Amino acid sequence: MTSEDIKNLILEIIKDIDDEADFEGLDPNQPLRDQLELDSMDFLDIVMELRKRHKLQIPEEDYPHLATLNSCVNYLQPLLKDV
């Protein structure tokens, strides 16, 4: 997957979780939770969707790597390189 594919994947998952999510003006370097008002359950839903869709096991200690859109790309790109 390319970095753009991963960004689109994350945004698609967020849209599935919160169909009112507004990505207009989203800063890829700022925390997604703050910008999109995601709570901890929403965040866990993102992790579960990544597991369900791509069989990724993301350890809890790695959750901070999923804080921003760009950090998601940096963390997930090696894991999804063959997808």
CSV table of C-alpha atoms in Angstrom, one decimal:
chain,number,residue,atom,x,y,z
A,1,MET,CA,0.0,0.0,0.0
A,2,THR,CA,1.2,3.5,-0.7
A,3,SER,CA,1.1,6.2,1.9
A,4,GLU,CA,-2.0,7.7,0.1
A,5,ASP,CA,-3.7,4.3,0.2
A,6,ILE,CA,-3.1,4.1,4.0
A,7,LYS,CA,-4.3,7.6,4.6
A,8,ASN,CA,-7.5,6.8,2.6
A,9,LEU,CA,-7.9,3.5,4.6
A,10,ILE,CA,-7.7,5.3,7.9
A,11,LEU,CA,-10.1,8.0,6.8
A,12,GLU,CA,-12.5,5.4,5.4
A,13,ILE,CA,-12.5,3.5,8.7
A,14,ILE,CA,-13.1,6.8,10.6
A,15,LYS,CA,-16.0,7.6,8.2
A,16,ASP,CA,-17.5,4.1,8.9
A,17,ILE,CA,-17.2,4.8,12.7
A,18,ASP,CA,-18.5,8.4,12.5
A,19,ASP,CA,-20.4,9.2,9.4
A,20,GLU,CA,-20.5,12.8,10.4
A,21,ALA,CA,-16.7,13.1,10.5
A,22,ASP,CA,-15.5,16.2,8.7
A,23,PHE,CA,-12.1,15.9,7.1
A,24,GLU,CA,-12.1,19.4,5.8
A,25,GLY,CA,-9.0,21.2,7.1
A,26,LEU,CA,-7.6,18.0,8.7
A,27,ASP,CA,-4.0,18.5,9.6
A,28,PRO,CA,-2.1,15.2,9.1
A,29,ASN,CA,0.4,16.2,11.8
A,30,GLN,CA,-2.1,16.9,14.6
A,31,PRO,CA,-3.8,14.2,16.7
A,32,LEU,CA,-6.8,12.7,15.0
A,33,ARG,CA,-8.7,12.3,18.3
A,34,ASP,CA,-8.5,16.0,19.0
A,35,GLN,CA,-9.4,17.1,15.5
A,36,LEU,CA,-12.3,14.7,14.9
A,37,GLU,CA,-13.4,14.5,18.5
A,38,LEU,CA,-12.9,10.7,18.6
A,39,ASP,CA,-13.2,9.1,22.0
A,40,SER,CA,-11.2,6.1,23.3
A,41,MET,CA,-13.8,3.6,22.0
A,42,ASP,CA,-13.6,5.2,18.5
A,43,PHE,CA,-9.9,4.8,18.6
A,44,LEU,CA,-10.2,1.1,19.6
A,45,ASP,CA,-12.7,0.7,16.8
A,46,ILE,CA,-10.0,1.9,14.4
A,47,VAL,CA,-7.6,-0.7,15.7
A,48,MET,CA,-10.2,-3.4,15.5
A,49,GLU,CA,-11.0,-2.5,11.9
A,50,LEU,CA,-7.4,-2.7,11.0
A,51,ARG,CA,-7.3,-6.1,12.5
A,52,LYS,CA,-10.4,-7.2,10.8
A,53,ARG,CA,-9.6,-5.8,7.3
A,54,HIS,CA,-5.9,-6.6,7.2
A,55,LYS,CA,-5.3,-9.0,10.0
A,56,LEU,CA,-3.0,-6.6,11.8
A,57,GLN,CA,-2.2,-7.2,15.4
A,58,ILE,CA,-1.3,-3.8,16.9
A,59,PRO,CA,0.1,-4.1,20.4
A,60,GLU,CA,-1.3,-1.6,22.9
A,61,GLU,CA,2.1,-0.1,23.5
A,62,ASP,CA,2.1,0.9,19.8
A,63,TYR,CA,-1.2,2.8,19.9
A,64,PRO,CA,0.6,6.2,20.2
A,65,HIS,CA,2.0,5.5,16.7
A,66,LEU,CA,-1.6,5.9,15.4
A,67,ALA,CA,-2.1,9.4,16.9
A,68,THR,CA,-1.9,11.4,13.7
A,69,LEU,CA,-2.6,10.6,10.1
A,70,ASN,CA,1.1,10.9,9.2
A,71,SER,CA,2.1,8.7,12.2
A,72,CYS,CA,-0.4,6.1,11.1
A,73,VAL,CA,1.2,6.1,7.6
A,74,ASN,CA,4.7,5.8,9.1
A,75,TYR,CA,3.7,3.0,11.4
A,76,LEU,CA,1.4,1.0,9.0
A,77,GLN,CA,3.4,1.3,5.8
A,78,PRO,CA,5.9,-1.4,6.6
A,79,LEU,CA,3.1,-3.6,7.9
A,80,LEU,CA,1.0,-3.2,4.8
A,81,LYS,CA,3.7,-3.1,2.2
A,82,ASP,CA,2.6,-6.3,0.6
A,83,VAL,CA,-1.1,-5.6,0.5
